[in-house]
XYZ file of C-alpha atoms in Angstrom:
442
model
C -7.461 -15.878 -24.407
C -8.125 -19.581 -24.781
C -11.274 -20.915 -23.128
C -10.750 -24.607 -22.437
C -10.587 -27.100 -19.599
C -6.839 -27.270 -20.096
C -6.541 -23.536 -19.593
C -8.778 -23.657 -16.516
C -6.544 -26.403 -15.125
C -3.521 -24.175 -15.831
C -4.893 -21.352 -13.680
C -5.528 -23.742 -10.811
C -2.025 -25.218 -10.952
C 0.228 -22.260 -11.801
C 1.127 -18.848 -10.367
C 0.560 -15.715 -12.420
C 2.811 -12.656 -11.951
C 3.410 -13.483 -8.303
C -0.220 -14.312 -7.536
C -2.387 -17.371 -7.166
C -5.955 -16.308 -7.998
C -7.477 -18.767 -10.498
C -11.071 -17.513 -10.197
C -9.935 -13.985 -11.037
C -8.087 -15.169 -14.126
C -11.002 -17.337 -15.231
C -13.296 -14.302 -15.014
C -10.991 -12.523 -17.500
C -10.986 -15.602 -19.701
C -14.783 -15.583 -19.888
C -14.905 -11.849 -20.655
C -12.264 -12.097 -23.362
C -14.240 -14.814 -25.115
C -17.303 -12.566 -25.028
C -15.834 -9.201 -26.016
C -12.068 -9.664 -26.538
C -10.353 -6.349 -25.670
C -13.417 -4.140 -25.513
C -12.847 -2.525 -22.094
C -16.529 -1.861 -21.444
C -17.348 -5.395 -20.304
C -14.403 -5.513 -17.895
C -15.393 -2.189 -16.331
C -19.045 -3.188 -16.222
C -18.185 -6.423 -14.390
C -16.096 -4.546 -11.824
C -18.863 -2.010 -11.359
C -21.517 -4.691 -10.798
C -19.252 -6.547 -8.367
C -18.708 -3.357 -6.375
C -22.463 -2.695 -6.256
C -23.057 -6.253 -5.034
C -20.363 -5.853 -2.374
C -21.939 -2.589 -1.239
C -25.255 -4.384 -0.828
C -23.607 -7.259 1.049
C -21.989 -4.781 3.455
C -25.466 -3.446 4.230
C -26.927 -6.902 4.864
C -23.902 -8.000 6.929
C -24.054 -5.012 9.275
C -27.840 -5.180 9.514
C -27.787 -8.883 10.362
C -24.937 -8.283 12.824
C -26.608 -5.571 14.933
C -30.149 -5.176 13.548
C -29.846 -1.423 12.924
C -30.770 -0.258 9.413
C -29.376 3.252 9.965
C -25.943 1.915 10.899
C -26.001 -0.569 8.014
C -27.046 2.096 5.499
C -24.382 4.642 6.498
C -21.658 1.958 6.558
C -22.599 0.609 3.135
C -23.049 3.990 1.430
C -19.611 5.119 2.613
C -18.189 1.823 1.368
C -19.865 2.364 -1.996
C -18.779 5.953 -2.715
C -15.432 6.417 -0.942
C -12.614 7.540 -3.306
C -10.083 5.208 -1.666
C -11.990 2.389 -3.373
C -11.571 3.800 -6.880
C -8.383 1.814 -7.465
C -10.108 -1.484 -6.670
C -12.926 -0.787 -9.138
C -11.434 1.341 -11.936
C -8.239 -0.723 -12.267
C -9.262 -3.892 -14.099
C -6.224 -5.766 -12.754
C -7.649 -5.360 -9.254
C -10.635 -7.564 -10.050
C -9.278 -9.889 -7.379
C -10.243 -7.355 -4.678
C -13.849 -7.295 -5.786
C -14.188 -11.060 -6.236
C -12.569 -11.982 -2.941
C -14.741 -9.408 -1.140
C -17.884 -10.845 -2.733
C -17.190 -14.333 -1.387
C -15.762 -12.966 1.879
C -18.865 -10.922 2.706
C -21.038 -13.841 1.644
C -19.113 -16.026 4.106
C -19.776 -13.567 6.936
C -23.506 -13.551 6.190
C -23.718 -17.336 6.057
C -21.752 -17.621 9.314
C -24.202 -15.305 11.098
C -26.991 -17.632 10.004
C -25.070 -20.847 10.722
C -24.067 -20.092 14.296
C -27.697 -19.753 15.353
C -28.736 -23.051 13.775
C -25.564 -25.187 13.610
C -26.872 -26.528 10.298
C -24.066 -28.515 8.635
C -25.395 -27.536 5.190
C -24.818 -23.879 6.014
C -21.345 -24.731 7.296
C -20.603 -26.456 4.002
C -21.749 -23.333 2.115
C -19.499 -21.285 4.409
C -16.516 -23.444 3.456
C -17.314 -23.135 -0.260
C -17.649 -19.347 -0.075
C -14.402 -19.066 1.897
C -12.660 -21.245 -0.683
C -14.024 -18.995 -3.449
C -12.621 -15.962 -1.649
C -9.202 -17.607 -1.234
C -9.172 -18.596 -4.924
C -9.805 -14.947 -5.813
C -7.222 -13.310 -3.556
C -5.046 -14.623 -0.739
C -5.990 -11.671 1.518
C -9.033 -13.752 2.525
C -6.853 -15.866 4.859
C -7.839 -13.636 7.805
C -11.529 -14.608 7.611
C -11.415 -17.202 10.452
C -10.074 -14.499 12.789
C -12.980 -12.227 11.816
C -15.392 -15.076 12.595
C -13.871 -15.286 16.084
C -14.423 -11.526 16.383
C -18.097 -12.077 15.555
C -18.246 -14.777 18.238
C -16.752 -12.351 20.761
C -19.029 -9.490 19.728
C -22.173 -11.563 20.041
C -21.095 -13.076 23.347
C -20.819 -16.638 22.107
C -19.540 -18.927 24.858
C -16.029 -20.336 24.525
C -16.690 -24.004 23.939
C -14.778 -26.819 22.291
C -17.307 -26.763 19.449
C -16.533 -23.098 18.769
C -12.857 -23.882 18.153
C -13.355 -27.238 16.433
C -15.629 -25.706 13.801
C -12.859 -23.235 12.951
C -10.203 -25.926 12.321
C -11.111 -26.541 8.630
C -11.206 -22.769 8.064
C -7.812 -22.178 9.637
C -6.507 -25.183 7.698
C -7.534 -23.531 4.428
C -5.950 -20.253 5.598
C -2.636 -21.978 6.274
C -2.616 -23.755 2.891
C -3.425 -20.604 0.937
C -1.073 -18.532 3.075
C 1.772 -20.848 2.047
C 0.642 -20.640 -1.590
C 0.645 -16.838 -1.376
C 4.196 -16.750 0.000
C 5.432 -19.186 -2.657
C 3.742 -17.260 -5.469
C 5.214 -13.947 -4.266
C 8.657 -15.504 -3.896
C 8.386 -16.853 -7.451
C 8.693 -13.272 -8.739
C 10.846 -12.037 -5.826
C 8.011 -9.698 -4.783
C 8.816 -10.249 -1.098
C 11.913 -8.250 -0.178
C 14.704 -9.953 1.714
C 14.329 -9.376 5.442
C 17.757 -7.729 5.359
C 16.421 -4.969 3.081
C 14.973 -3.123 6.083
C 15.764 -3.343 9.779
C 13.188 -4.701 12.215
C 12.789 -1.177 13.596
C 12.125 0.242 10.146
C 9.524 -2.447 9.461
C 7.768 -1.652 12.740
C 7.792 2.048 11.807
C 6.310 1.225 8.380
C 3.519 -0.780 10.047
C 2.712 2.024 12.479
C 2.734 4.557 9.662
C 0.485 2.448 7.448
C -2.083 1.777 10.182
C -2.558 5.525 10.679
C -2.380 6.507 6.989
C -5.369 4.323 6.133
C -7.349 5.897 8.972
C -6.308 9.398 7.876
C -7.240 8.714 4.244
C -10.679 7.465 5.293
C -11.310 10.905 6.822
C -9.310 13.091 4.419
C -9.035 11.246 1.061
C -6.699 13.585 -0.758
C -3.331 13.082 -2.482
C -4.558 9.792 -3.896
C -2.531 8.086 -6.598
C -1.849 4.641 -8.035
C 1.513 4.183 -6.335
C 2.987 5.307 -3.004
C 6.713 4.426 -2.940
C 8.825 3.673 0.088
C 10.430 6.782 1.610
C 14.029 7.750 0.956
C 16.368 7.975 3.918
C 17.312 11.534 4.937
C 20.273 13.115 6.750
C 22.818 11.303 4.571
C 20.873 8.064 4.714
C 20.805 7.805 8.509
C 17.076 7.938 9.229
C 13.546 7.918 7.869
C 11.503 11.153 7.652
C 10.111 12.254 11.040
C 6.529 11.296 10.147
C 7.552 7.628 10.344
C 8.561 8.068 13.983
C 5.488 10.094 14.927
C 2.730 7.904 13.440
C 3.627 4.677 15.330
C 3.418 6.596 18.623
C 0.114 8.065 17.468
C -1.197 4.609 16.549
C -0.360 3.268 20.040
C -2.141 6.242 21.619
C -5.209 5.891 19.371
C -5.647 2.122 19.624
C -4.624 2.048 23.276
C -7.042 4.865 24.071
C -9.919 3.052 22.359
C -9.176 -0.154 24.277
C -8.920 1.712 27.583
C -12.017 3.891 27.187
C -14.314 1.361 25.517
C -12.932 -1.991 26.649
C -16.450 -3.132 27.523
C -18.111 -1.774 24.392
C -18.184 -4.760 22.067
C -19.522 -2.705 19.136
C -16.568 -0.337 19.108
C -14.025 -3.090 19.682
C -15.526 -5.145 16.861
C -15.227 -2.229 14.386
C -11.677 -1.441 15.478
C -10.430 -5.020 15.288
C -12.275 -5.710 12.032
C -10.183 -2.883 10.555
C -6.923 -4.058 12.143
C -7.339 -7.734 11.204
C -8.091 -6.922 7.562
C -5.290 -4.388 7.202
C -2.634 -6.256 9.216
C -1.182 -8.294 6.330
C -0.540 -5.203 4.165
C 1.197 -2.966 6.715
C 4.561 -3.898 5.143
C 6.150 -5.429 8.225
C 6.859 -8.126 5.653
C 7.667 -6.059 2.580
C 5.652 -7.148 -0.453
C 6.017 -5.098 -3.617
C 7.516 -1.620 -3.769
C 4.693 0.461 -2.249
C 4.619 1.574 1.383
C 0.825 1.526 1.219
C -1.824 1.167 -1.477
C -5.371 2.478 -1.712
C -6.714 -0.896 -2.854
C -5.622 -2.453 0.450
C -8.344 -0.479 2.230
C -11.200 -2.183 0.399
C -12.316 -4.663 3.069
C -10.645 -3.038 6.088
C -12.689 0.144 5.711
C -15.891 -1.728 6.576
C -14.676 -1.613 10.194
C -13.912 2.122 10.129
C -17.168 3.051 8.375
C -19.033 0.896 10.909
C -17.475 2.931 13.738
C -18.422 6.204 12.035
C -22.003 5.024 11.495
C -22.261 3.950 15.142
C -21.089 7.398 16.242
C -23.617 9.165 14.011
C -26.567 7.074 15.159
C -25.540 7.279 18.822
C -25.308 11.062 18.581
C -28.774 11.364 17.051
C -30.157 9.246 19.887
C -28.509 11.215 22.680
C -29.218 14.584 20.998
C -32.587 14.201 19.214
C -32.676 17.924 18.408
C -29.468 17.516 16.391
C -30.851 14.698 14.243
C -31.720 16.771 11.169
C -28.397 18.728 10.959
C -26.424 15.522 11.619
C -28.089 13.636 8.780
C -27.737 16.671 6.497
C -24.032 16.639 7.339
C -23.776 12.922 6.560
C -25.572 13.467 3.235
C -23.238 16.331 2.289
C -20.249 14.195 3.266
C -21.407 11.363 0.986
C -21.978 13.823 -1.875
C -18.482 15.278 -1.397
C -16.958 11.792 -1.369
C -18.912 10.934 -4.526
C -17.551 14.010 -6.277
C -13.989 13.093 -5.255
C -14.590 9.527 -6.480
C -15.778 10.740 -9.901
C -12.728 12.998 -10.098
C -10.341 10.221 -9.081
C -11.880 7.786 -11.571
C -10.852 10.093 -14.424
C -7.181 9.732 -13.537
C -7.419 6.074 -14.572
C -8.205 7.049 -18.168
C -4.716 6.207 -19.484
C -1.110 5.896 -18.385
C -0.359 9.584 -18.869
C -3.238 10.804 -16.688
C -2.396 8.127 -14.119
C 1.282 8.987 -13.780
C 0.788 12.735 -14.048
C -1.241 12.493 -10.857
C 1.550 10.430 -9.298
C 4.036 13.182 -10.199
C 1.847 15.749 -8.438
C 1.584 13.650 -5.264
C 5.206 12.439 -5.234
C 7.234 15.136 -7.054
C 10.479 13.854 -5.523
C 10.183 10.512 -7.361
C 11.242 9.873 -10.970
C 9.030 6.794 -11.267
C 6.034 8.520 -12.848
C 8.132 10.474 -15.350
C 9.783 7.283 -16.550
C 6.392 5.581 -16.846
C 5.075 8.393 -19.055
C 8.158 8.266 -21.281
C 7.924 4.488 -21.627
C 4.209 4.732 -22.382
C 4.898 7.091 -25.292
C 7.734 4.838 -26.492
C 5.560 1.697 -26.391
C 2.778 3.567 -28.211
C 5.198 4.526 -31.010
C 5.150 8.244 -30.131
C 8.922 8.571 -30.456
C 9.028 12.364 -30.454
C 7.034 12.618 -27.226
C 9.070 9.820 -25.621
C 12.365 11.469 -26.606
C 11.181 14.806 -25.248
C 10.253 13.163 -21.945
C 13.547 11.253 -21.624
C 15.527 14.436 -22.369
C 13.480 16.290 -19.758
C 14.287 13.628 -17.138
C 17.966 13.630 -18.108
C 18.177 17.404 -17.717
C 16.234 17.376 -14.455
C 18.245 14.710 -12.646
C 22.065 14.611 -12.653
C 22.171 10.803 -12.525
C 19.519 9.472 -14.873
C 21.133 6.550 -16.664
C 17.749 5.051 -17.458
C 16.664 8.294 -19.179
C 19.881 8.508 -21.202
C 19.490 4.898 -22.284
C 15.880 5.587 -23.316
C 16.938 8.630 -25.329
C 19.710 6.595 -26.947
C 17.234 3.873 -27.928
C 14.918 6.324 -29.668
C 17.708 8.261 -31.404
C 19.150 4.973 -32.653
C 15.711 3.963 -33.901
C 15.551 7.300 -35.762
C 18.873 6.537 -37.426
C 20.789 9.178 -35.447
C 23.509 6.746 -34.425
C 26.174 9.270 -33.379
C 23.756 11.073 -31.063
C 22.527 7.740 -29.695
C 26.078 6.716 -28.793
C 26.549 9.973 -26.868
C 23.571 9.129 -24.683
C 24.662 5.491 -24.284
C 28.072 6.745 -23.090
C 26.327 9.011 -20.567
C 24.223 6.099 -19.388
C 27.301 3.898 -18.970
C 29.019 6.582 -16.918
C 26.047 6.810 -14.572
C 25.220 3.116 -14.142
C 26.863 1.578 -11.119
C 27.939 -2.037 -10.793
C 24.342 -3.033 -10.074
C 22.944 -1.262 -13.114
C 21.574 -3.279 -16.011
C 24.691 -3.011 -18.136
C 23.705 -5.969 -20.314
C 20.673 -4.087 -21.652
C 22.848 -1.065 -22.288
C 25.408 -3.054 -24.273
C 22.681 -4.709 -26.341
C 21.071 -1.343 -27.104
C 24.394 0.243 -27.983
C 25.108 -2.640 -30.390
């Protein structure tokens, strides 16, 4: 809330909830001092940032290959796709939009710099990259993308090419270390013993294909996609986790084999892979197997491939041009409708977690979130009803019994509260939060 140099210094020297993104936090600071907790300004800022990013995608692709049709289709898909709703509608994901703004700006400046070798442009490139890193650590992959651009445009492998990347990779290493330390500060990175190496590889294969599938068929979207539960008495993951890695090898291997000399296709494919690689949960960060917000930058590569296919088809089949572009228009309209629909689920915690319950009915997470939302809002009757519903639905729901006990105690119904605290105690194992239970019972 405070706007001061001391507070700005704080954001540059401290972690915040497992993240180091000072520019993102400073943007909130500015908005709060303009409008306090009026949500309109926060949403408006996100919306403008997304529009700017959509425009930058157009200019990046156009400058990269000089084809307006490809640039337009890529950018319009980027702008309206429902997988990007989370990054824009969720104010806490401002970091996605800010890092993308600087990231795309860096790509544009690099395309200009490498033709002129102007040190002033290189300095601007460094500043934009730094701005991206200070907004979200996902920007660390940018130097690899610049090497992809070099490959795509046939730039000769010279010492200069690698030397100019040293400062960029240096920044990536520094901010990569900061990201790991900030995540470890809140224990967001799971111990490597939590999952086996095989399971982590299966998660990565699954994630790489899920993002592709959701770009084509964006349904069953929700704010949280939890890790799967083991089946067959805890001996294995669901079969889909064994199928998708094989499918990913076939898909990516097939593309490399069939189009190994097509730099356009390889650029789009590797742009996607490079930007999605860090969030495929081989190193487990957070409690989600995948997240829609992680697609924000990676999808530029996939949409680029789609746009290339559309334009190539219209060129090889001129008579199909009109129906193809009608189909693309209808596709964009359908995606826009799905985006509007998905945006409405971010209205409040109840609408958000009700959608989660529909997508993941086997998980209790959303039902607990709704109950806790009502409890925090002071709607004790609704919260009690929800906790009782969870307790009746699941045989071992210590958290629900404890919640019901809290509310009954607050209502002065001490005897009933103790009954639920006793049930909670019976269902908490040695790792349960018994201290909270004892405090609540007291």
